[in-house]
Short mmCIF file of N, CA and C in Angstrom, two decimals:
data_model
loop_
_atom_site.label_atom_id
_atom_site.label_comp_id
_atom_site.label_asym_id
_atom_site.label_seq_id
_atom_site.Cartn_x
_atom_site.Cartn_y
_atom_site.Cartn_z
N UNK S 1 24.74 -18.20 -7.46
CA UNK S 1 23.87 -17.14 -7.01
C UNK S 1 22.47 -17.71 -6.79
N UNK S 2 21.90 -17.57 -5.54
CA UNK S 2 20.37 -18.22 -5.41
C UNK S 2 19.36 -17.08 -5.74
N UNK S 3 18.55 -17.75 -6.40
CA UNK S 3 17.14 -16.64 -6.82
C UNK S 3 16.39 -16.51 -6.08
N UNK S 4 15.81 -15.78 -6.29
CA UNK S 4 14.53 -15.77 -4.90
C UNK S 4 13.43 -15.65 -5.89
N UNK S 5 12.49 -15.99 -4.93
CA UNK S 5 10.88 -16.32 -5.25
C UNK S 5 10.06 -15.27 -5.74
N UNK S 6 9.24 -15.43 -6.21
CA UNK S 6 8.70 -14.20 -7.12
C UNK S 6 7.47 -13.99 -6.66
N UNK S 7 6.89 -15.38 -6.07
CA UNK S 7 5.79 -15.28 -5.23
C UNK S 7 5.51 -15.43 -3.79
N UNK S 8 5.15 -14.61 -3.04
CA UNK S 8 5.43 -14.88 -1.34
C UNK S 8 3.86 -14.68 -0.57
N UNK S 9 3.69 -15.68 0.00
CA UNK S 9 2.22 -15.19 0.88
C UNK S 9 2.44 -14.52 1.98
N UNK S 10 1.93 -13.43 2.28
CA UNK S 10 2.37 -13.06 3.46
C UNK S 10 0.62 -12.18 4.35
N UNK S 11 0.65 -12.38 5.81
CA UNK S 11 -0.62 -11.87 6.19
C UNK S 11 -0.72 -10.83 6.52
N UNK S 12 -2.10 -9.82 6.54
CA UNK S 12 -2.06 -9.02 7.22
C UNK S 12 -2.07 -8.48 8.52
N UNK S 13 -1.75 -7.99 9.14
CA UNK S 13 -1.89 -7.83 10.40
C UNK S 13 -2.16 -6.14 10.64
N UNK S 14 -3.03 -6.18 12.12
CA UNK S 14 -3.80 -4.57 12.88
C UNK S 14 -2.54 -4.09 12.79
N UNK S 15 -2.62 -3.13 12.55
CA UNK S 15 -1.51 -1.45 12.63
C UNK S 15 -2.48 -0.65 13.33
N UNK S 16 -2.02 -0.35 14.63
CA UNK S 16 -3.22 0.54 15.00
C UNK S 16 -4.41 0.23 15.74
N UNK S 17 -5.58 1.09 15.32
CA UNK S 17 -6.94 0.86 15.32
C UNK S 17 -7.27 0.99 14.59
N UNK S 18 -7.28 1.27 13.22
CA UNK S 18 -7.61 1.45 12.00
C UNK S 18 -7.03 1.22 10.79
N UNK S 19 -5.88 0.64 10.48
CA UNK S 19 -5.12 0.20 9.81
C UNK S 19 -4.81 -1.22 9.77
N UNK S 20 -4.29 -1.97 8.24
CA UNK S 20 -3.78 -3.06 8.54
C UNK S 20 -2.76 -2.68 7.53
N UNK S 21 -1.57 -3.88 7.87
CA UNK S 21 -0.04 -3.75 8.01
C UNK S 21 0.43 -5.21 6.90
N UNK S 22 1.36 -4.73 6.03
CA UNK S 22 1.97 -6.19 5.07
C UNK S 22 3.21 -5.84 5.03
N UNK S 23 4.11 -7.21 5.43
CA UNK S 23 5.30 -6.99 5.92
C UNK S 23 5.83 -7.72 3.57
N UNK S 24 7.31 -6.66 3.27
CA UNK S 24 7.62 -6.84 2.06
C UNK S 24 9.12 -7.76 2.44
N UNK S 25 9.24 -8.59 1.98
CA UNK S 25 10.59 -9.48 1.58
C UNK S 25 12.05 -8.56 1.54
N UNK S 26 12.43 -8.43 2.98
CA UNK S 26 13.68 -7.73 2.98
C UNK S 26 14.63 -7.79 1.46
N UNK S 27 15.04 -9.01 1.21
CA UNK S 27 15.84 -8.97 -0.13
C UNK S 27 15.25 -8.78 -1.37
N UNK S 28 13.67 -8.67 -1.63
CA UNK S 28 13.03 -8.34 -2.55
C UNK S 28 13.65 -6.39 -2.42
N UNK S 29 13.18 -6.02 -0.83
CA UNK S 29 13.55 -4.39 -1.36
C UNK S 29 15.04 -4.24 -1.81
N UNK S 30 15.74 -5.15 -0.89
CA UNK S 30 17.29 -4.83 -1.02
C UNK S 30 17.68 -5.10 -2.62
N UNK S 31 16.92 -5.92 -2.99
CA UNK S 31 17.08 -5.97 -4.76
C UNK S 31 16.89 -4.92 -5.62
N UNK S 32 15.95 -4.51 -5.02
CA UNK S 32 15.18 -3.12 -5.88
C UNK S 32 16.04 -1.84 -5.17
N UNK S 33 16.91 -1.56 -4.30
CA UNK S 33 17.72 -1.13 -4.31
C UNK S 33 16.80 0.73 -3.05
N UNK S 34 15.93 -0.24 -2.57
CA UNK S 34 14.74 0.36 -1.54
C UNK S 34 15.29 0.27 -0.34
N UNK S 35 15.46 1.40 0.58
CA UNK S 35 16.16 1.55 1.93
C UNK S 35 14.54 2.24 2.94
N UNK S 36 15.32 2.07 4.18
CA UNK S 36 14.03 2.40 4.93
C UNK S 36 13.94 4.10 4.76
N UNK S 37 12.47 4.30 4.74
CA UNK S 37 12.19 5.70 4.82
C UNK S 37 11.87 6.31 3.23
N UNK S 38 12.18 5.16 2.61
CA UNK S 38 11.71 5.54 1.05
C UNK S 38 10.22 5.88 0.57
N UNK S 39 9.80 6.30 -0.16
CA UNK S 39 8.66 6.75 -0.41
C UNK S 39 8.27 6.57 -1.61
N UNK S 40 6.67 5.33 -1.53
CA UNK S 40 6.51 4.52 -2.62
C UNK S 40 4.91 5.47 -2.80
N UNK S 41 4.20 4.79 -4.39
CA UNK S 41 2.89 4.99 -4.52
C UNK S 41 2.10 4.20 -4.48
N UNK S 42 0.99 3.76 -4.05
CA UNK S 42 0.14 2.99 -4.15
C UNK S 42 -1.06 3.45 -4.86
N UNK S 43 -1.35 2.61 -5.72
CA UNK S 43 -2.70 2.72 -6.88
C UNK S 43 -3.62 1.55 -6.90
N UNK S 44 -4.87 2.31 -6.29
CA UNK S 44 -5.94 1.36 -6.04
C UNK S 44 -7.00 0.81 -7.37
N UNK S 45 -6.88 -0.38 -7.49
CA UNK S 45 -7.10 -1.01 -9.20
C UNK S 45 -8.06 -1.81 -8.83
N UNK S 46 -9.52 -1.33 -8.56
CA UNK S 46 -10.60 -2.19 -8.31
C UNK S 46 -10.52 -3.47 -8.92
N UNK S 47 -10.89 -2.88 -10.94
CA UNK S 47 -11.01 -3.54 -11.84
C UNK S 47 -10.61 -4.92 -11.76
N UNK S 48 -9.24 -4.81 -11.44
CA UNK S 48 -8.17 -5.99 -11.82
C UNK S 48 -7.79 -6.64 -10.25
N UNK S 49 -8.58 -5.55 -8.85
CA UNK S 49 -8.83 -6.70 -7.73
C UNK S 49 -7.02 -6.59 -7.46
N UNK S 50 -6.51 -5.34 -7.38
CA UNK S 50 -4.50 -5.50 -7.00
C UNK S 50 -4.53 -3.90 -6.36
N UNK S 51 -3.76 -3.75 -5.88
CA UNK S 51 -3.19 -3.07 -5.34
C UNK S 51 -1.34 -2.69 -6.11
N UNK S 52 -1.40 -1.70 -6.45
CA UNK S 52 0.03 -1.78 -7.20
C UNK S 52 0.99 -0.85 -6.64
N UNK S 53 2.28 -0.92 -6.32
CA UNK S 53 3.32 -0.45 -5.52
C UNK S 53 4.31 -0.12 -6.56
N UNK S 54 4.14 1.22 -6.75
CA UNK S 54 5.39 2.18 -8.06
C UNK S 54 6.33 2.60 -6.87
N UNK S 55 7.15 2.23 -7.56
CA UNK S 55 9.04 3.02 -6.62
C UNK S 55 9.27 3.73 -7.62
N UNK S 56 10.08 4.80 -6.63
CA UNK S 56 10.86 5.94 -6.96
C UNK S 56 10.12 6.86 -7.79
N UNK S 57 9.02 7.22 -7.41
CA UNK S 57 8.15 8.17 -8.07
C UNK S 57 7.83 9.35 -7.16
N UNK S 58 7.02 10.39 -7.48
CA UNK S 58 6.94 11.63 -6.44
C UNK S 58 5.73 11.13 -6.04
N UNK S 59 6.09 11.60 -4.44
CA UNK S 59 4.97 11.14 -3.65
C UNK S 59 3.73 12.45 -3.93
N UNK S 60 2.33 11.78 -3.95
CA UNK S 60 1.33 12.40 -4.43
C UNK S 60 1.00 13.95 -3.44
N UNK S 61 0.15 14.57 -4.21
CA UNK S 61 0.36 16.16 -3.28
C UNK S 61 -0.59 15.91 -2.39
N UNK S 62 -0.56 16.41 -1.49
CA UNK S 62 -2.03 16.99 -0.22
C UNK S 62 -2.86 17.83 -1.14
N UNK S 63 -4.00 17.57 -0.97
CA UNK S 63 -5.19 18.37 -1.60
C UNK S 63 -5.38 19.50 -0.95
N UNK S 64 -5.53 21.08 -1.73
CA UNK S 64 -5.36 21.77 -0.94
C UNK S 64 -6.46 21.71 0.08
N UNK S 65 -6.73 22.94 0.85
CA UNK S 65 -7.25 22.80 1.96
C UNK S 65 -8.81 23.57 1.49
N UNK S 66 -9.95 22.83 2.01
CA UNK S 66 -11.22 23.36 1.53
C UNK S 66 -12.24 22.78 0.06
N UNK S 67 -11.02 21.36 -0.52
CA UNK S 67 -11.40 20.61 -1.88
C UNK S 67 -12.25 19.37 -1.25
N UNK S 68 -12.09 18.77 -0.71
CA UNK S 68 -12.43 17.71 -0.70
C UNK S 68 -12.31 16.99 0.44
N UNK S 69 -13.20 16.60 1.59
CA UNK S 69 -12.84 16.01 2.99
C UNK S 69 -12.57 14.82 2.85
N UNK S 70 -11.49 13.74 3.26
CA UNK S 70 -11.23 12.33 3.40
C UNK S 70 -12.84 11.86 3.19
N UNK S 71 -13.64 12.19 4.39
CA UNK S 71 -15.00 11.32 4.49
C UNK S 71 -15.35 11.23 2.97
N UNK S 72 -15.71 12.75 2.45
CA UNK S 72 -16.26 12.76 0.87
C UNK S 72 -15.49 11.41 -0.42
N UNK S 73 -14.07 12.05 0.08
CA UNK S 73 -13.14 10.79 -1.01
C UNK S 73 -13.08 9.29 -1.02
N UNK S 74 -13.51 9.25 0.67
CA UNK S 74 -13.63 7.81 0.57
C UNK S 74 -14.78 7.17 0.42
N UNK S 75 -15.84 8.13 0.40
CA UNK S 75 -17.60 7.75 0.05
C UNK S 75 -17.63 7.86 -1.59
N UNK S 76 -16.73 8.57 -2.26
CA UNK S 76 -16.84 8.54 -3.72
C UNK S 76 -15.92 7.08 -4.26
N UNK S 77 -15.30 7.05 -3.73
CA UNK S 77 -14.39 5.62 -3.69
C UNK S 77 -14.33 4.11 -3.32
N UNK S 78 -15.72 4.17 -3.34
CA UNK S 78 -16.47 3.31 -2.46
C UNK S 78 -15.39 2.10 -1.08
N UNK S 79 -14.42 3.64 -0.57
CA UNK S 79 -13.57 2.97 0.60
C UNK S 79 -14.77 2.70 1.55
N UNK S 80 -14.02 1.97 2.86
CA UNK S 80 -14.93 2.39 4.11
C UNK S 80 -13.68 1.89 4.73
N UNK S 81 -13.75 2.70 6.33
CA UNK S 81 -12.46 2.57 7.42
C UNK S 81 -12.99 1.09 7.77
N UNK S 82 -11.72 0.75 8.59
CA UNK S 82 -12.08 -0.59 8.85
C UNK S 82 -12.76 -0.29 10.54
N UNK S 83 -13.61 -1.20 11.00
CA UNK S 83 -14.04 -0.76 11.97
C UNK S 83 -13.35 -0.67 13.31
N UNK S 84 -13.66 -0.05 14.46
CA UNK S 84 -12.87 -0.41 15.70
C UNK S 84 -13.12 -0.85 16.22
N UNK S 85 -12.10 -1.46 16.83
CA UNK S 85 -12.16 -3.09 17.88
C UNK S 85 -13.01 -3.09 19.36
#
């Protein structure tokens, strides 16, 4: 049985005009037992400088309507969009 690698570099690339895109190790998902159309979480971890990817969890709610505008969340979050080309 061959193992696979635990560590993989892989680049980002434009999605879009505003997005960038990271392609995941087909047999890494097929290990984890991840099909297309699945629905993962992502948790943004300044501190520790990672980005962390939870499977099989409930995908987070929409805020209702009138709480909080993207612009506001991502100015408290110190996000910023990436710019356009």
């Amino acid at each position: 049985m061959l193992t696979m690698p635990r560590i993989s570099q892989r680049k980002l690339f434009l999605f879009g005009r505003y997005s960038l895109a990271l392609l995941l190790p087909k047999k890494w998902l097929r290990e984890l037992g991840i099909e297309p159309g699945a629905k993962v979480q992502l948790e943004f971890d300044k501190t520790r400088s990672r980005i962390v990817i939870r499977l099989n969890t409930a995908a987070p709610t929409k805020p209702a309507k009138g709480t909080q505008s993207p612009k506001r969340l991502a100015k408290d979050a110190g996000w910023q969009p990436i710019p356009p080309l």
